[in-house]
């Protein structure tokens, strides 16, 4: 007697791998072009993409070249004392519009942040008054200003746009900040106080 068992579906099949490869090179390629390349219908391509998005494997968005806009990038390495402080800091800065990525690390430093600043004055503020590295629970930190990006040229940064909040996601109030009052800082892009449009 032969018992038939249902074959387990391989989630990342060959078609989905090809879709990922093609979209990683050009995120705005059309469904029709993808379908022609893969030899399947555009409806099937859409379903594959939806599955990849549902599983959290794929998110298509427009990346930006910060250097072309004159933005400065800064890497912040931090050693957080314990898990409780780690959780607090991550939650506080999870929605910060100037953080391009925030990641845990294994090693001497256990948290890293890549941030952008619109100009030199804002860059100075990221290192002092409006800095993730000044948070309670950080034993030590190091800051590196990047001179140029070699790869990738385009990054998933949130382009500055005046938000609707009165208080920044981290809890800071721009209107109470001396750097903002003296026109050195443009303010947090997540708030109604952001003045960065004069800069662009």
PDB file of N, CA, C and O in Angstrom, residues 139-184:
ATOM      1  N   UNK A 139      27.341  52.753  28.110  1.00  0.00           N
ATOM      2  CA  UNK A 139      28.629  52.751  28.810  1.00  0.00           C
ATOM      3  C   UNK A 139      29.686  53.541  28.040  1.00  0.00           C
ATOM      4  O   UNK A 139      30.444  54.305  28.606  1.00  0.00           O
ATOM      5  N   UNK A 140      29.741  53.331  26.738  1.00  0.00           N
ATOM      6  CA  UNK A 140      30.703  54.051  25.898  1.00  0.00           C
ATOM      7  C   UNK A 140      30.177  54.068  24.475  1.00  0.00           C
ATOM      8  O   UNK A 140      29.321  53.281  24.096  1.00  0.00           O
ATOM      9  N   UNK A 141      30.707  55.010  23.685  1.00  0.00           N
ATOM     10  CA  UNK A 141      30.273  55.109  22.290  1.00  0.00           C
ATOM     11  C   UNK A 141      31.392  55.704  21.435  1.00  0.00           C
ATOM     12  O   UNK A 141      32.304  56.349  21.954  1.00  0.00           O
ATOM     13  N   UNK A 142      31.302  55.468  20.151  1.00  0.00           N
ATOM     14  CA  UNK A 142      32.228  56.065  19.194  1.00  0.00           C
ATOM     15  C   UNK A 142      31.420  56.558  18.008  1.00  0.00           C
ATOM     16  O   UNK A 142      30.459  55.916  17.598  1.00  0.00           O
ATOM     17  N   UNK A 143      31.833  57.705  17.461  1.00  0.00           N
ATOM     18  CA  UNK A 143      31.126  58.305  16.340  1.00  0.00           C
ATOM     19  C   UNK A 143      32.090  58.459  15.170  1.00  0.00           C
ATOM     20  O   UNK A 143      33.219  58.927  15.340  1.00  0.00           O
ATOM     21  N   UNK A 144      31.635  58.038  13.981  1.00  0.00           N
ATOM     22  CA  UNK A 144      32.444  58.160  12.773  1.00  0.00           C
ATOM     23  C   UNK A 144      31.625  58.879  11.706  1.00  0.00           C
ATOM     24  O   UNK A 144      30.512  58.454  11.377  1.00  0.00           O
ATOM     25  N   UNK A 145      32.194  59.955  11.156  1.00  0.00           N
ATOM     26  CA  UNK A 145      31.544  60.664  10.052  1.00  0.00           C
ATOM     27  C   UNK A 145      32.050  60.038   8.757  1.00  0.00           C
ATOM     28  O   UNK A 145      33.265  59.919   8.544  1.00  0.00           O
ATOM     29  N   UNK A 146      31.125  59.614   7.914  1.00  0.00           N
ATOM     30  CA  UNK A 146      31.510  58.957   6.668  1.00  0.00           C
ATOM     31  C   UNK A 146      31.895  60.001   5.629  1.00  0.00           C
ATOM     32  O   UNK A 146      31.194  61.003   5.454  1.00  0.00           O
ATOM     33  N   UNK A 147      33.015  59.763   4.948  1.00  0.00           N
ATOM     34  CA  UNK A 147      33.458  60.711   3.917  1.00  0.00           C
ATOM     35  C   UNK A 147      32.786  60.439   2.582  1.00  0.00           C
ATOM     36  O   UNK A 147      32.496  61.355   1.818  1.00  0.00           O
ATOM     37  N   UNK A 148      32.530  59.169   2.276  1.00  0.00           N
ATOM     38  CA  UNK A 148      31.835  58.826   1.036  1.00  0.00           C
ATOM     39  C   UNK A 148      31.253  57.422   1.139  1.00  0.00           C
ATOM     40  O   UNK A 148      31.733  56.601   1.910  1.00  0.00           O
ATOM     41  N   UNK A 149      30.219  57.178   0.350  1.00  0.00           N
ATOM     42  CA  UNK A 149      29.609  55.850   0.294  1.00  0.00           C
ATOM     43  C   UNK A 149      30.087  55.174  -0.983  1.00  0.00           C
ATOM     44  O   UNK A 149      29.978  55.738  -2.067  1.00  0.00           O
ATOM     45  N   UNK A 150      30.621  53.987  -0.836  1.00  0.00           N
ATOM     46  CA  UNK A 150      31.085  53.240  -1.999  1.00  0.00           C
ATOM     47  C   UNK A 150      29.963  52.326  -2.502  1.00  0.00           C
ATOM     48  O   UNK A 150      29.642  52.308  -3.684  1.00  0.00           O
ATOM     49  N   UNK A 151      29.360  51.586  -1.615  1.00  0.00           N
ATOM     50  CA  UNK A 151      28.260  50.693  -1.970  1.00  0.00           C
ATOM     51  C   UNK A 151      27.410  50.446  -0.730  1.00  0.00           C
ATOM     52  O   UNK A 151      27.964  50.175   0.323  1.00  0.00           O
ATOM     53  N   UNK A 152      26.093  50.551  -0.826  1.00  0.00           N
ATOM     54  CA  UNK A 152      25.309  50.992  -1.983  1.00  0.00           C
ATOM     55  C   UNK A 152      25.235  52.506  -2.056  1.00  0.00           C
ATOM     56  O   UNK A 152      25.365  53.193  -1.036  1.00  0.00           O
ATOM     57  N   UNK A 153      25.021  53.018  -3.253  1.00  0.00           N
ATOM     58  CA  UNK A 153      24.928  54.461  -3.456  1.00  0.00           C
ATOM     59  C   UNK A 153      23.594  54.996  -2.936  1.00  0.00           C
ATOM     60  O   UNK A 153      23.499  56.096  -2.422  1.00  0.00           O
ATOM     61  N   UNK A 154      22.544  54.178  -3.072  1.00  0.00           N
ATOM     62  CA  UNK A 154      21.196  54.579  -2.667  1.00  0.00           C
ATOM     63  C   UNK A 154      20.806  53.881  -1.369  1.00  0.00           C
ATOM     64  O   UNK A 154      20.992  52.672  -1.233  1.00  0.00           O
ATOM     65  N   UNK A 155      20.279  54.634  -0.418  1.00  0.00           N
ATOM     66  CA  UNK A 155      19.946  54.110   0.903  1.00  0.00           C
ATOM     67  C   UNK A 155      18.464  54.326   1.226  1.00  0.00           C
ATOM     68  O   UNK A 155      17.843  55.276   0.736  1.00  0.00           O
ATOM     69  N   UNK A 156      17.910  53.472   2.087  1.00  0.00           N
ATOM     70  CA  UNK A 156      16.484  53.599   2.457  1.00  0.00           C
ATOM     71  C   UNK A 156      16.250  54.645   3.536  1.00  0.00           C
ATOM     72  O   UNK A 156      15.782  54.351   4.623  1.00  0.00           O
ATOM     73  N   UNK A 157      16.606  55.893   3.219  1.00  0.00           N
ATOM     74  CA  UNK A 157      16.398  56.936   4.225  1.00  0.00           C
ATOM     75  C   UNK A 157      15.046  57.603   4.023  1.00  0.00           C
ATOM     76  O   UNK A 157      14.499  57.624   2.922  1.00  0.00           O
ATOM     77  N   UNK A 158      14.507  58.133   5.106  1.00  0.00           N
ATOM     78  CA  UNK A 158      13.242  58.862   5.044  1.00  0.00           C
ATOM     79  C   UNK A 158      13.564  60.301   4.657  1.00  0.00           C
ATOM     80  O   UNK A 158      14.190  61.021   5.434  1.00  0.00           O
ATOM     81  N   UNK A 159      13.174  60.689   3.445  1.00  0.00           N
ATOM     82  CA  UNK A 159      13.461  62.058   3.011  1.00  0.00           C
ATOM     83  C   UNK A 159      12.742  63.031   3.932  1.00  0.00           C
ATOM     84  O   UNK A 159      11.571  62.832   4.256  1.00  0.00           O
ATOM     85  N   UNK A 160      13.445  64.074   4.372  1.00  0.00           N
ATOM     86  CA  UNK A 160      12.849  65.017   5.317  1.00  0.00           C
ATOM     87  C   UNK A 160      11.564  65.649   4.788  1.00  0.00           C
ATOM     88  O   UNK A 160      11.533  66.175   3.683  1.00  0.00           O
ATOM     89  N   UNK A 161      10.521  65.557   5.547  1.00  0.00           N
ATOM     90  CA  UNK A 161       9.255  66.192   5.192  1.00  0.00           C
ATOM     91  C   UNK A 161       8.559  66.579   6.484  1.00  0.00           C
ATOM     92  O   UNK A 161       8.578  65.817   7.446  1.00  0.00           O
ATOM     93  N   UNK A 162       7.993  67.753   6.503  1.00  0.00           N
ATOM     94  CA  UNK A 162       7.387  68.242   7.746  1.00  0.00           C
ATOM     95  C   UNK A 162       6.311  67.274   8.239  1.00  0.00           C
ATOM     96  O   UNK A 162       5.380  66.941   7.523  1.00  0.00           O
ATOM     97  N   UNK A 163       6.479  66.816   9.461  1.00  0.00           N
ATOM     98  CA  UNK A 163       5.529  65.882  10.048  1.00  0.00           C
ATOM     99  C   UNK A 163       4.377  66.591  10.742  1.00  0.00           C
ATOM    100  O   UNK A 163       4.236  67.813  10.657  1.00  0.00           O
ATOM    101  N   UNK A 164       3.594  65.807  11.461  1.00  0.00           N
ATOM    102  CA  UNK A 164       2.423  66.368  12.136  1.00  0.00           C
ATOM    103  C   UNK A 164       2.589  66.418  13.654  1.00  0.00           C
ATOM    104  O   UNK A 164       1.750  66.967  14.353  1.00  0.00           O
ATOM    105  N   UNK A 165       3.662  65.832  14.143  1.00  0.00           N
ATOM    106  CA  UNK A 165       3.860  65.778  15.594  1.00  0.00           C
ATOM    107  C   UNK A 165       4.309  67.140  16.135  1.00  0.00           C
ATOM    108  O   UNK A 165       4.989  67.889  15.443  1.00  0.00           O
ATOM    109  N   UNK A 166       3.994  67.398  17.388  1.00  0.00           N
ATOM    110  CA  UNK A 166       4.506  68.585  18.062  1.00  0.00           C
ATOM    111  C   UNK A 166       5.781  68.243  18.821  1.00  0.00           C
ATOM    112  O   UNK A 166       6.622  69.109  19.086  1.00  0.00           O
ATOM    113  N   UNK A 167       5.910  66.953  19.166  1.00  0.00           N
ATOM    114  CA  UNK A 167       7.090  66.459  19.886  1.00  0.00           C
ATOM    115  C   UNK A 167       7.740  65.379  19.035  1.00  0.00           C
ATOM    116  O   UNK A 167       7.059  64.567  18.406  1.00  0.00           O
ATOM    117  N   UNK A 168       9.065  65.359  18.985  1.00  0.00           N
ATOM    118  CA  UNK A 168       9.801  64.373  18.193  1.00  0.00           C
ATOM    119  C   UNK A 168       9.533  62.963  18.729  1.00  0.00           C
ATOM    120  O   UNK A 168       9.200  62.793  19.910  1.00  0.00           O
ATOM    121  N   UNK A 169       9.674  61.927  17.885  1.00  0.00           N
ATOM    122  CA  UNK A 169       9.436  60.548  18.336  1.00  0.00           C
ATOM    123  C   UNK A 169      10.271  60.157  19.551  1.00  0.00           C
ATOM    124  O   UNK A 169       9.847  59.340  20.364  1.00  0.00           O
ATOM    125  N   UNK A 170      11.460  60.767  19.692  1.00  0.00           N
ATOM    126  CA  UNK A 170      12.328  60.450  20.836  1.00  0.00           C
ATOM    127  C   UNK A 170      11.893  61.170  22.101  1.00  0.00           C
ATOM    128  O   UNK A 170      12.442  60.943  23.182  1.00  0.00           O
ATOM    129  N   UNK A 171      10.916  62.082  21.986  1.00  0.00           N
ATOM    130  CA  UNK A 171      10.419  62.807  23.158  1.00  0.00           C
ATOM    131  C   UNK A 171      10.951  64.218  23.289  1.00  0.00           C
ATOM    132  O   UNK A 171      10.491  64.995  24.136  1.00  0.00           O
ATOM    133  N   UNK A 172      11.910  64.594  22.454  1.00  0.00           N
ATOM    134  CA  UNK A 172      12.478  65.949  22.532  1.00  0.00           C
ATOM    135  C   UNK A 172      11.513  66.975  21.946  1.00  0.00           C
ATOM    136  O   UNK A 172      10.779  66.703  21.008  1.00  0.00           O
ATOM    137  N   UNK A 173      11.562  68.200  22.493  1.00  0.00           N
ATOM    138  CA  UNK A 173      10.739  69.304  22.010  1.00  0.00           C
ATOM    139  C   UNK A 173      11.649  70.313  21.333  1.00  0.00           C
ATOM    140  O   UNK A 173      12.448  70.984  21.986  1.00  0.00           O
ATOM    141  N   UNK A 174      11.517  70.430  20.006  1.00  0.00           N
ATOM    142  CA  UNK A 174      12.377  71.323  19.238  1.00  0.00           C
ATOM    143  C   UNK A 174      12.294  72.767  19.738  1.00  0.00           C
ATOM    144  O   UNK A 174      13.309  73.471  19.792  1.00  0.00           O
ATOM    145  N   UNK A 175      11.104  73.204  20.103  1.00  0.00           N
ATOM    146  CA  UNK A 175      10.908  74.602  20.513  1.00  0.00           C
ATOM    147  C   UNK A 175      11.622  74.944  21.821  1.00  0.00           C
ATOM    148  O   UNK A 175      11.793  76.120  22.138  1.00  0.00           O
ATOM    149  N   UNK A 176      12.045  73.918  22.564  1.00  0.00           N
ATOM    150  CA  UNK A 176      12.765  74.161  23.820  1.00  0.00           C
ATOM    151  C   UNK A 176      14.278  73.992  23.653  1.00  0.00           C
ATOM    152  O   UNK A 176      15.031  74.157  24.603  1.00  0.00           O
ATOM    153  N   UNK A 177      14.708  73.651  22.431  1.00  0.00           N
ATOM    154  CA  UNK A 177      16.128  73.373  22.164  1.00  0.00           C
ATOM    155  C   UNK A 177      16.864  74.637  21.751  1.00  0.00           C
ATOM    156  O   UNK A 177      16.432  75.350  20.839  1.00  0.00           O
ATOM    157  N   UNK A 178      17.991  74.927  22.393  1.00  0.00           N
ATOM    158  CA  UNK A 178      18.770  76.128  22.101  1.00  0.00           C
ATOM    159  C   UNK A 178      19.319  76.108  20.682  1.00  0.00           C
ATOM    160  O   UNK A 178      19.407  77.138  20.021  1.00  0.00           O
ATOM    161  N   UNK A 179      19.682  74.916  20.183  1.00  0.00           N
ATOM    162  CA  UNK A 179      20.216  74.805  18.816  1.00  0.00           C
ATOM    163  C   UNK A 179      19.146  75.154  17.780  1.00  0.00           C
ATOM    164  O   UNK A 179      19.432  75.760  16.748  1.00  0.00           O
ATOM    165  N   UNK A 180      17.924  74.805  18.075  1.00  0.00           N
ATOM    166  CA  UNK A 180      16.799  75.123  17.180  1.00  0.00           C
ATOM    167  C   UNK A 180      16.484  76.617  17.251  1.00  0.00           C
ATOM    168  O   UNK A 180      16.269  77.271  16.228  1.00  0.00           O
ATOM    169  N   UNK A 181      16.486  77.150  18.450  1.00  0.00           N
ATOM    170  CA  UNK A 181      16.178  78.571  18.638  1.00  0.00           C
ATOM    171  C   UNK A 181      17.202  79.473  17.976  1.00  0.00           C
ATOM    172  O   UNK A 181      16.877  80.555  17.502  1.00  0.00           O
ATOM    173  N   UNK A 182      18.475  79.030  17.955  1.00  0.00           N
ATOM    174  CA  UNK A 182      19.546  79.833  17.353  1.00  0.00           C
ATOM    175  C   UNK A 182      19.775  79.492  15.884  1.00  0.00           C
ATOM    176  O   UNK A 182      20.812  79.840  15.309  1.00  0.00           O
ATOM    177  N   UNK A 183      18.825  78.775  15.283  1.00  0.00           N
ATOM    178  CA  UNK A 183      18.840  78.445  13.855  1.00  0.00           C
ATOM    179  C   UNK A 183      19.946  77.474  13.431  1.00  0.00           C
ATOM    180  O   UNK A 183      20.221  77.312  12.244  1.00  0.00           O
ATOM    181  N   UNK A 184      20.591  76.795  14.391  1.00  0.00           N
ATOM    182  CA  UNK A 184      21.634  75.832  14.034  1.00  0.00           C
ATOM    183  C   UNK A 184      21.018  74.501  13.607  1.00  0.00           C
ATOM    184  O   UNK A 184      21.528  73.838  12.699  1.00  0.00           O
TER     185      UNK A 184
END
